[in-house]
Amino acid sequence: MRKVVVILKSESENADNYGTLLEKHGYEPVFIPTLDFSFKNLDVLRDRLLSPYKYSGLIFTSPRSITAVRDALQGQRKLKDDWKTLDNYSVGETSRELIQRTLDLDTKGHHSGNASNLADFIKTDLYNKTITMPFLFPCGNLKQDVLQNKLSEYGYSLDSVEVYETVPHRDLERNLVALFTGEREKEGDRRTIDSLLFFSPSGINYCAHVFEKHRIDLTGKRIIAIGPSTKKAIENKGITVHRTAEKPSPDYVVGALLQDT
């Protein structure tokens, strides 16, 4: 029997990394994009990027914020060199590599896995260091307040610039309905949906709407959450989370899947 693992995440460069590793462990990956993004306030962000002396560093918590910085630079290959001397942070190895490749900037804290852990890392990293300037934080309209609240508690401030809007992917409903309809029609092919991987609170919120609208039954499907915020969002929808991958990386995701096998 072929075990299908549905990857419900926004389109990104590292989608193939998940598929390759899942196939290696005997799963059949099916990638369904959940989110789309529209960018805004790039002129505001550009003005901030031209003034590194006003900041203690940059903080990235999503690939879209990296794209926004790149686009705000209007074709320049890299940030001002002054940013390199500051304390810059990111979440996720993939984001760290993307920042290095597209912005020629090194970041710390990529191993932290989520915004809460990143805030703790920043506190430790800046221990005994005097910080008076805010961190520049390009973010989306659905950002959580965890990072800002924790950093404020630790005595640091953020200059948040909302640079993108999150919306459901235009094909999300059609693709989900086709996937679950196809599973019922191909039962004789012994191709069943084993697991669904959710990567963000907004992703589960949009998917849950489709599940309810079309009465899609998730009984018997393993639900894997990527990170604690996503886990909480899934449970708020009344859906049981079987496993949580603490970090958004293929190794952690596959590790969570294999715990039940």
CSV table of C-alpha atoms in Angstrom, one decimal:
chain,number,residue,atom,x,y,z
A,1,MET,CA,0.0,0.0,0.0
A,2,ARG,CA,1.3,3.4,-1.0
A,3,LYS,CA,1.2,5.8,2.0
A,4,VAL,CA,0.5,9.4,0.8
A,5,VAL,CA,1.8,12.3,2.8
A,6,VAL,CA,0.1,15.6,2.0
A,7,ILE,CA,2.5,18.5,2.4
A,8,LEU,CA,0.3,21.6,3.1
A,9,LYS,CA,2.6,24.6,2.9
A,10,SER,CA,3.3,27.7,0.9
A,11,GLU,CA,5.3,27.3,-2.2
A,12,SER,CA,9.0,27.7,-1.6
A,13,GLU,CA,12.4,26.6,-2.8
A,14,ASN,CA,12.7,23.8,-0.3
A,15,ALA,CA,9.5,21.9,-1.1
A,16,ASP,CA,11.5,19.4,-3.1
A,17,ASN,CA,13.7,18.7,-0.1
A,18,TYR,CA,10.7,17.3,1.8
A,19,GLY,CA,9.5,15.2,-1.1
A,20,THR,CA,12.9,13.6,-1.7
A,21,LEU,CA,13.4,12.6,2.0
A,22,LEU,CA,9.8,11.3,2.3
A,23,GLU,CA,10.2,9.2,-0.8
A,24,LYS,CA,13.5,7.8,0.6
A,25,HIS,CA,11.5,6.5,3.6
A,26,GLY,CA,8.8,4.9,1.5
A,27,TYR,CA,6.1,7.6,1.5
A,28,GLU,CA,4.5,9.2,-1.6
A,29,PRO,CA,4.6,13.0,-1.1
A,30,VAL,CA,1.8,15.2,-2.5
A,31,PHE,CA,2.4,18.9,-2.3
A,32,ILE,CA,-0.6,21.2,-2.1
A,33,PRO,CA,0.2,24.9,-1.8
A,34,THR,CA,-1.9,26.5,0.9
A,35,LEU,CA,-1.0,30.2,0.9
A,36,ASP,CA,-0.3,33.1,-1.5
A,37,PHE,CA,1.3,36.4,-0.6
A,38,SER,CA,1.0,40.0,-1.8
A,39,PHE,CA,3.7,42.4,-0.9
A,40,LYS,CA,3.3,46.0,0.3
A,41,ASN,CA,5.1,48.8,2.0
A,42,LEU,CA,8.4,48.0,0.2
A,43,ASP,CA,9.2,51.7,-0.1
A,44,VAL,CA,8.9,52.0,3.6
A,45,LEU,CA,11.1,49.0,4.1
A,46,ARG,CA,13.7,50.4,1.7
A,47,ASP,CA,14.0,53.6,3.6
A,48,ARG,CA,14.6,51.6,6.8
A,49,LEU,CA,17.2,49.4,5.0
A,50,LEU,CA,19.1,52.5,3.9
A,51,SER,CA,19.6,53.5,7.6
A,52,PRO,CA,21.4,50.6,9.4
A,53,TYR,CA,22.8,53.0,11.9
A,54,LYS,CA,19.4,53.3,13.4
A,55,TYR,CA,19.2,49.6,14.3
A,56,SER,CA,20.8,46.8,16.3
A,57,GLY,CA,20.1,44.3,13.5
A,58,LEU,CA,17.6,42.5,11.3
A,59,ILE,CA,15.3,39.7,12.3
A,60,PHE,CA,13.7,37.3,9.8
A,61,THR,CA,11.0,34.7,10.7
A,62,SER,CA,9.7,33.8,7.3
A,63,PRO,CA,10.9,33.4,3.7
A,64,ARG,CA,8.5,36.1,2.6
A,65,SER,CA,10.3,38.7,4.7
A,66,ILE,CA,13.5,37.8,2.9
A,67,THR,CA,11.9,38.2,-0.5
A,68,ALA,CA,10.5,41.6,0.7
A,69,VAL,CA,14.0,42.8,1.6
A,70,ARG,CA,15.4,41.6,-1.7
A,71,ASP,CA,12.6,43.3,-3.7
A,72,ALA,CA,12.9,46.5,-1.6
A,73,LEU,CA,16.5,46.8,-2.6
A,74,GLN,CA,15.3,47.3,-6.2
A,75,GLY,CA,17.8,45.2,-8.0
A,76,GLN,CA,20.8,45.8,-5.7
A,77,ARG,CA,22.6,42.6,-5.1
A,78,LYS,CA,23.1,43.1,-1.3
A,79,LEU,CA,22.4,45.1,1.7
A,80,LYS,CA,24.6,47.9,2.9
A,81,ASP,CA,27.8,46.5,4.4
A,82,ASP,CA,27.0,48.2,7.7
A,83,TRP,CA,24.3,45.6,8.3
A,84,LYS,CA,27.0,42.9,8.5
A,85,THR,CA,28.5,44.4,11.6
A,86,LEU,CA,25.1,44.2,13.5
A,87,ASP,CA,23.4,41.3,15.2
A,88,ASN,CA,21.1,39.7,12.6
A,89,TYR,CA,18.9,36.7,13.3
A,90,SER,CA,16.7,34.2,11.4
A,91,VAL,CA,14.6,31.1,12.0
A,92,GLY,CA,15.4,28.0,10.0
A,93,GLU,CA,18.4,26.6,8.1
A,94,THR,CA,16.6,27.2,4.8
A,95,SER,CA,16.0,30.8,5.6
A,96,ARG,CA,19.6,31.3,6.7
A,97,GLU,CA,20.9,29.9,3.4
A,98,LEU,CA,18.4,32.0,1.4
A,99,ILE,CA,19.6,35.2,3.3
A,100,GLN,CA,23.2,34.3,2.6
A,101,ARG,CA,22.5,33.7,-1.1
A,102,THR,CA,20.2,36.6,-1.9
A,103,LEU,CA,21.3,39.3,0.6
A,104,ASP,CA,24.9,38.3,1.3
A,105,LEU,CA,24.2,38.5,5.0
A,106,ASP,CA,25.0,36.0,7.8
A,107,THR,CA,22.4,35.4,10.5
A,108,LYS,CA,22.4,33.7,13.9
A,109,GLY,CA,19.7,31.7,15.7
A,110,HIS,CA,18.6,29.7,12.6
A,111,HIS,CA,18.6,26.5,14.7
A,112,SER,CA,16.0,27.9,17.2
A,113,GLY,CA,13.0,26.5,15.2
A,114,ASN,CA,10.4,29.1,16.1
A,115,ALA,CA,9.9,32.7,17.2
A,116,SER,CA,9.7,32.0,20.9
A,117,ASN,CA,12.9,30.0,20.9
A,118,LEU,CA,14.6,32.7,18.8
A,119,ALA,CA,13.7,35.3,21.4
A,120,ASP,CA,15.3,33.2,24.1
A,121,PHE,CA,18.4,32.7,21.9
A,122,ILE,CA,18.7,36.5,21.3
A,123,LYS,CA,18.5,37.1,25.0
A,124,THR,CA,21.4,34.7,25.6
A,125,ASP,CA,23.4,35.8,22.6
A,126,LEU,CA,23.2,39.5,23.7
A,127,TYR,CA,24.0,38.8,27.4
A,128,ASN,CA,26.1,41.6,28.8
A,129,LYS,CA,25.9,43.5,25.6
A,130,THR,CA,24.3,47.0,25.7
A,131,ILE,CA,21.5,47.3,23.1
A,132,THR,CA,19.8,50.7,22.7
A,133,MET,CA,18.5,50.5,19.1
A,134,PRO,CA,15.6,48.5,17.9
A,135,PHE,CA,15.7,45.5,15.6
A,136,LEU,CA,14.2,45.9,12.1
A,137,PHE,CA,11.5,43.2,11.7
A,138,PRO,CA,9.9,42.8,8.2
A,139,CYS,CA,6.8,40.7,8.8
A,140,GLY,CA,3.3,39.7,7.5
A,141,ASN,CA,-0.2,40.7,8.5
A,142,LEU,CA,-0.7,37.5,10.4
A,143,LYS,CA,2.4,37.6,12.5
A,144,GLN,CA,2.2,36.3,16.1
A,145,ASP,CA,3.1,38.6,19.0
A,146,VAL,CA,5.3,36.0,20.7
A,147,LEU,CA,8.6,37.4,19.4
A,148,GLN,CA,7.7,41.0,20.1
A,149,ASN,CA,6.3,40.3,23.6
A,150,LYS,CA,9.3,38.2,24.6
A,151,LEU,CA,11.9,40.6,23.4
A,152,SER,CA,10.1,43.5,25.1
A,153,GLU,CA,10.1,41.5,28.3
A,154,TYR,CA,13.9,41.0,27.8
A,155,GLY,CA,14.4,44.7,27.2
A,156,TYR,CA,14.7,44.8,23.4
A,157,SER,CA,12.4,46.5,20.9
A,158,LEU,CA,11.3,45.8,17.4
A,159,ASP,CA,10.6,48.2,14.5
A,160,SER,CA,8.0,46.1,12.7
A,161,VAL,CA,7.2,46.8,9.1
A,162,GLU,CA,4.3,44.8,7.6
A,163,VAL,CA,5.5,43.9,4.2
A,164,TYR,CA,3.1,41.2,3.0
A,165,GLU,CA,-0.5,39.9,3.2
A,166,THR,CA,-1.3,36.3,3.5
A,167,VAL,CA,-4.3,34.9,1.5
A,168,PRO,CA,-5.4,31.3,0.6
A,169,HIS,CA,-3.8,29.9,-2.4
A,170,ARG,CA,-6.1,30.2,-5.4
A,171,ASP,CA,-6.2,26.5,-6.1
A,172,LEU,CA,-6.3,25.3,-2.4
A,173,GLU,CA,-10.0,24.3,-2.3
A,174,ARG,CA,-10.0,22.6,-5.8
A,175,ASN,CA,-6.8,20.7,-5.0
A,176,LEU,CA,-8.0,19.4,-1.6
A,177,VAL,CA,-11.4,18.3,-2.9
A,178,ALA,CA,-9.7,16.5,-5.9
A,179,LEU,CA,-7.3,14.8,-3.5
A,180,PHE,CA,-9.9,13.4,-1.1
A,181,THR,CA,-12.3,12.5,-3.9
A,182,GLY,CA,-9.5,10.7,-5.7
A,183,GLU,CA,-8.7,8.7,-2.6
A,184,ARG,CA,-12.2,7.4,-2.4
A,185,GLU,CA,-12.4,6.6,-6.1
A,186,LYS,CA,-9.0,4.7,-6.0
A,187,GLU,CA,-9.5,2.6,-3.0
A,188,GLY,CA,-8.9,-0.5,-5.1
A,189,ASP,CA,-5.5,1.0,-6.0
A,190,ARG,CA,-4.6,0.8,-2.3
A,191,ARG,CA,-3.4,4.4,-2.4
A,192,THR,CA,-4.5,6.0,0.9
A,193,ILE,CA,-3.8,9.3,2.5
A,194,ASP,CA,-1.7,8.5,5.6
A,195,SER,CA,-0.7,11.9,7.0
A,196,LEU,CA,-1.3,15.6,6.5
A,197,LEU,CA,1.5,18.0,7.4
A,198,PHE,CA,0.5,21.5,8.4
A,199,PHE,CA,3.2,24.2,8.5
A,200,SER,CA,1.4,27.3,9.7
A,201,PRO,CA,-1.6,28.5,11.7
A,202,SER,CA,-3.0,30.3,8.7
A,203,GLY,CA,-2.6,27.2,6.6
A,204,ILE,CA,-4.7,25.1,8.9
A,205,ASN,CA,-7.3,27.8,9.2
A,206,TYR,CA,-7.8,28.0,5.4
A,207,CYS,CA,-7.8,24.2,5.1
A,208,ALA,CA,-10.2,23.7,7.9
A,209,HIS,CA,-12.7,25.9,6.1
A,210,VAL,CA,-12.5,23.6,3.0
A,211,PHE,CA,-12.8,20.5,5.2
A,212,GLU,CA,-16.0,21.9,6.8
A,213,LYS,CA,-17.5,23.1,3.6
A,214,HIS,CA,-17.1,19.8,1.7
A,215,ARG,CA,-17.5,17.6,4.8
A,216,ILE,CA,-14.1,16.0,4.3
A,217,ASP,CA,-13.5,13.4,7.0
A,218,LEU,CA,-10.0,13.3,8.5
A,219,THR,CA,-10.7,10.1,10.6
A,220,GLY,CA,-7.7,7.8,10.3
A,221,LYS,CA,-5.4,10.4,9.0
A,222,ARG,CA,-2.3,11.3,11.0
A,223,ILE,CA,-2.0,15.0,11.6
A,224,ILE,CA,1.5,16.4,11.9
A,225,ALA,CA,2.0,20.0,13.1
A,226,ILE,CA,5.2,21.9,12.3
A,227,GLY,CA,5.9,23.9,15.5
A,228,PRO,CA,3.9,24.7,18.6
A,229,SER,CA,1.9,27.6,17.1
A,230,THR,CA,0.6,25.4,14.3
A,231,LYS,CA,-0.2,22.6,16.9
A,232,LYS,CA,-2.3,25.0,18.9
A,233,ALA,CA,-4.1,26.3,15.8
A,234,ILE,CA,-5.0,22.7,14.7
A,235,GLU,CA,-6.3,21.8,18.2
A,236,ASN,CA,-8.4,25.0,18.2
A,237,LYS,CA,-10.2,23.6,15.2
A,238,GLY,CA,-11.0,20.4,17.3
A,239,ILE,CA,-8.6,18.3,15.3
A,240,THR,CA,-6.2,15.9,17.1
A,241,VAL,CA,-2.5,16.4,16.5
A,242,HIS,CA,-0.6,13.1,16.4
A,243,ARG,CA,2.9,14.4,16.4
A,244,THR,CA,4.7,17.8,16.4
A,245,ALA,CA,7.9,18.5,14.5
A,246,GLU,CA,9.7,21.1,16.6
A,247,LYS,CA,11.6,22.6,13.7
A,248,PRO,CA,10.5,23.3,10.0
A,249,SER,CA,13.1,21.0,8.4
A,250,PRO,CA,12.7,17.8,6.4
A,251,ASP,CA,14.7,15.8,9.0
A,252,TYR,CA,12.4,16.9,11.9
A,253,VAL,CA,9.2,16.3,9.8
A,254,VAL,CA,10.3,12.8,8.8
A,255,GLY,CA,11.3,12.1,12.4
A,256,ALA,CA,7.8,13.0,13.6
A,257,LEU,CA,6.3,10.7,11.0
A,258,LEU,CA,8.5,7.7,11.8
A,259,GLN,CA,7.7,7.9,15.5
A,260,ASP,CA,4.5,5.9,14.9
A,261,THR,CA,6.0,3.3,12.5
